[in-house]
Coordinates of C-alpha atoms in Angstrom, one line a residue:
Chain A
E13 CA 89.2 79.3 99.0
A14 CA 90.7 80.9 102.2
Q15 CA 90.6 84.6 101.8
V16 CA 90.4 88.0 103.3
T17 CA 88.2 90.4 101.4
Q18 CA 88.4 94.2 101.7
N19 CA 86.1 96.7 100.1
P20 CA 86.4 99.1 98.5
R21 CA 89.7 98.6 96.7
Y22 CA 90.0 102.2 95.8
L23 CA 88.3 105.3 97.4
I24 CA 88.7 109.0 96.9
T25 CA 86.8 111.1 99.5
V26 CA 86.7 114.6 100.9
T27 CA 87.9 115.7 104.3
G28 CA 85.4 115.1 107.0
K29 CA 83.1 112.7 105.2
K30 CA 82.7 109.5 107.3
L31 CA 83.7 106.3 105.6
T32 CA 83.9 102.6 106.4
V33 CA 86.3 100.1 104.9
T34 CA 85.0 96.5 105.3
C35 CA 87.0 93.4 105.9
S36 CA 85.7 89.9 106.0
Q37 CA 87.6 86.6 106.4
N38 CA 86.3 83.0 105.8
M39 CA 88.9 81.1 107.8
N40 CA 87.3 81.4 111.3
H41 CA 90.4 83.2 112.6
E42 CA 90.2 84.8 116.0
Y43 CA 92.8 87.5 115.4
M44 CA 92.3 90.3 112.9
S45 CA 94.1 93.6 112.5
W46 CA 94.4 96.7 110.3
Y47 CA 97.6 98.2 108.9
R48 CA 98.4 101.2 106.9
Q49 CA 101.4 101.3 104.6
D50 CA 103.1 104.6 103.7
P51 CA 106.3 105.2 101.6
G52 CA 109.3 105.2 103.8
L53 CA 107.4 104.1 106.9
G54 CA 106.4 100.5 106.1
L55 CA 103.4 98.7 107.5
R56 CA 102.1 100.0 110.8
Q57 CA 99.3 98.5 112.9
I58 CA 96.2 100.7 113.5
Y59 CA 94.0 98.4 115.5
Y60 CA 93.6 94.7 116.3
S61 CA 91.1 92.4 117.6
M62 CA 91.7 89.2 119.6
N63 CA 88.2 87.9 119.2
V64 CA 84.5 89.1 119.0
E65 CA 84.0 92.3 121.0
V66 CA 87.7 92.4 122.0
T67 CA 89.6 95.2 120.2
D68 CA 92.7 97.3 121.1
K69 CA 94.8 100.0 119.7
G70 CA 97.9 99.4 117.6
D71 CA 100.7 101.8 117.0
V72 CA 98.8 104.5 115.0
P73 CA 95.1 104.4 116.2
E74 CA 94.4 108.2 116.1
G75 CA 91.5 109.0 113.8
Y76 CA 90.3 105.5 113.4
K77 CA 87.7 103.2 115.0
V78 CA 87.0 99.5 114.6
S79 CA 84.3 97.1 115.7
R80 CA 84.2 93.3 116.0
K81 CA 80.6 92.2 116.3
E82 CA 81.1 89.0 114.4
K83 CA 84.1 86.8 114.1
R84 CA 84.4 87.1 110.3
N85 CA 84.0 90.9 110.0
F86 CA 86.3 93.7 111.2
P87 CA 85.4 97.1 109.6
L88 CA 87.7 100.1 109.8
I89 CA 85.8 103.4 110.4
L90 CA 87.2 106.9 109.7
E91 CA 84.7 109.2 111.4
S92 CA 86.2 112.4 110.0
P93 CA 88.9 111.6 107.4
S94 CA 91.8 114.0 106.9
P95 CA 94.4 114.2 104.1
N96 CA 97.1 112.6 106.4
Q97 CA 95.0 109.4 106.3
T98 CA 95.7 109.1 102.6
S99 CA 97.4 105.7 102.5
L100 CA 97.2 102.0 101.5
Y101 CA 95.3 100.0 104.0
F102 CA 95.5 96.3 104.7
C103 CA 93.3 94.0 106.8
A104 CA 94.8 90.8 108.0
S105 CA 93.6 87.8 109.9
T106 CA 95.7 85.2 111.8
S107 CA 94.8 81.9 113.3
S108 CA 95.7 81.2 116.9
L109 CA 95.4 77.5 116.6
G110 CA 98.1 74.9 116.2
G111 CA 100.9 77.4 116.8
S112 CA 100.4 78.8 113.3
T113 CA 100.7 82.6 113.1
E114 CA 100.7 83.1 109.4
A115 CA 98.8 86.3 108.6
F116 CA 96.6 86.4 105.6
F117 CA 96.1 89.9 104.1
G118 CA 93.3 91.4 102.1
Q119 CA 94.1 92.9 98.7
G120 CA 94.3 96.4 100.2
T121 CA 92.3 99.6 100.0
R122 CA 93.9 102.7 98.5
L123 CA 92.4 105.7 100.1
T124 CA 92.8 109.3 99.0
V125 CA 91.4 112.1 101.2
V126 CA 91.3 115.4 99.5
Chain B
R28 CA 116.7 101.6 117.8
K29 CA 114.0 100.7 115.4
E30 CA 112.0 97.6 116.3
V31 CA 112.8 95.8 113.0
E32 CA 115.5 97.1 110.8
Q33 CA 116.3 95.9 107.3
D34 CA 118.9 96.7 104.7
P35 CA 117.4 99.7 102.9
G36 CA 118.2 98.5 99.4
P37 CA 117.2 98.6 96.7
F38 CA 119.1 95.6 95.3
N39 CA 119.5 95.2 91.6
V40 CA 121.0 91.9 90.6
P41 CA 121.3 89.8 87.4
E42 CA 119.5 86.6 86.9
G43 CA 121.2 83.7 88.6
A44 CA 122.8 85.8 91.3
T45 CA 122.7 85.0 95.0
V46 CA 121.1 87.7 97.2
A47 CA 121.2 88.1 100.9
F48 CA 118.8 90.1 103.0
N49 CA 119.6 91.0 106.6
C50 CA 117.4 92.1 109.4
T51 CA 117.8 92.9 113.1
Y52 CA 115.1 93.2 115.8
S53 CA 115.1 95.0 119.1
N54 CA 112.7 93.1 121.2
S55 CA 114.5 90.1 122.8
A56 CA 111.1 88.7 123.8
S57 CA 110.0 88.2 120.2
Q58 CA 109.1 84.6 119.5
S59 CA 108.1 84.3 115.9
F60 CA 109.9 85.4 112.8
F61 CA 109.0 85.5 109.1
W62 CA 109.9 86.8 105.7
Y63 CA 107.0 88.1 103.7
R64 CA 107.1 89.1 100.0
Q65 CA 105.1 92.0 98.6
D66 CA 104.7 92.6 94.9
C67 CA 104.1 96.2 93.8
R68 CA 100.8 97.5 95.1
K69 CA 99.7 94.1 96.2
E70 CA 99.2 92.5 99.7
P71 CA 102.1 90.9 101.6
K72 CA 102.3 87.2 101.4
L73 CA 104.2 84.8 103.7
L74 CA 107.4 83.6 102.0
M75 CA 108.6 81.5 104.9
S76 CA 108.8 81.3 108.7
V77 CA 112.2 81.4 110.2
Y78 CA 113.4 79.0 112.9
S79 CA 116.5 78.9 115.1
S80 CA 117.7 75.8 113.4
G81 CA 117.5 77.5 110.0
N82 CA 115.2 76.4 107.2
E83 CA 115.3 76.0 103.5
D84 CA 112.6 76.0 100.8
G85 CA 114.0 75.4 97.4
R86 CA 116.2 78.3 96.5
F87 CA 115.4 80.2 99.7
T88 CA 117.2 79.8 103.0
A89 CA 116.3 81.6 106.2
Q90 CA 118.4 81.8 109.4
L91 CA 117.7 83.2 112.9
N92 CA 120.3 84.1 115.5
R93 CA 118.5 84.8 118.7
A94 CA 121.6 85.8 120.6
S95 CA 122.4 88.5 118.0
Q96 CA 118.7 89.2 117.3
Y97 CA 119.4 88.8 113.6
I98 CA 117.4 87.3 110.8
S99 CA 118.6 86.6 107.3
L100 CA 117.2 85.4 104.0
L101 CA 119.3 84.0 101.1
I102 CA 118.0 83.6 97.6
R103 CA 120.1 81.5 95.3
D104 CA 119.9 81.4 91.5
S105 CA 117.6 84.4 91.5
K106 CA 114.8 84.5 88.9
L107 CA 113.1 87.5 87.3
S108 CA 110.0 86.5 89.2
D109 CA 111.8 87.0 92.5
S110 CA 111.6 90.8 91.9
A111 CA 109.6 92.1 94.8
T112 CA 109.9 93.8 98.2
Y113 CA 111.0 91.5 101.0
L114 CA 109.7 92.2 104.4
C115 CA 111.3 91.0 107.6
V116 CA 108.5 90.5 110.2
V117 CA 108.6 89.7 113.9
S118 CA 105.8 88.7 116.2
G119 CA 105.5 88.6 120.0
G120 CA 104.1 85.1 119.9
G121 CA 101.9 83.5 122.5
S122 CA 98.6 85.4 122.7
N123 CA 100.1 88.4 121.0
Y124 CA 99.9 88.1 117.3
K125 CA 100.9 91.6 116.5
L126 CA 103.3 91.6 113.5
T127 CA 106.0 94.3 113.5
F128 CA 107.3 94.9 110.0
G129 CA 110.6 96.1 108.7
K130 CA 110.4 98.7 106.0
G131 CA 111.2 96.2 103.4
T132 CA 114.0 95.8 100.8
L133 CA 113.2 96.1 97.1
L134 CA 114.8 93.5 94.9
T135 CA 114.9 93.8 91.1
V136 CA 116.3 90.9 89.2
N137 CA 117.5 91.9 85.7
P138 CA 117.7 89.7 82.6

């Protein structure tokens, strides 16, 4: 079954404690990205990756890092989380083949930073 | 002007009603257009792509007007299960797969 898997689904942490949210896809997609969703603001792109070792900033990259060492994995790293990073996070992967640009999303990670 | 702007909603309609969602986008270079559906606290899922010629999938019809930079979604004979947030999504296309989302419009279909 084609899927994007995020972990953890829920996380409560304290300010300043480094955390990583993992994302893995089994569709061999080149393009992966991270979004955060906040009430009244919609989904905003944090970082994206066009392929292995190729990453770039999205619209709201401050306070986040990513890496793409393997095609299937695209972890989101918060080196020093702050309360304003409390949000619902989604990882997505998109194929670049055959003109299809449907994005498949993970189930989301609800992060609370206290 | 916001990159992708949708009706703010929310929409509350009875079962069987016809509902129309409207969306405008600011980047004239945008190449791909979509409607996604998001159930409460769940991930967005593709409802349908939108083409210039218009496209229909059962009760759902999507239209694109490139000249006006306008996208629409029509739901006919709405069902209780159509209750969700509908997201208008635009992509740059080509090698740029970034999706720009509207804020979404919440639809509640009432019995």
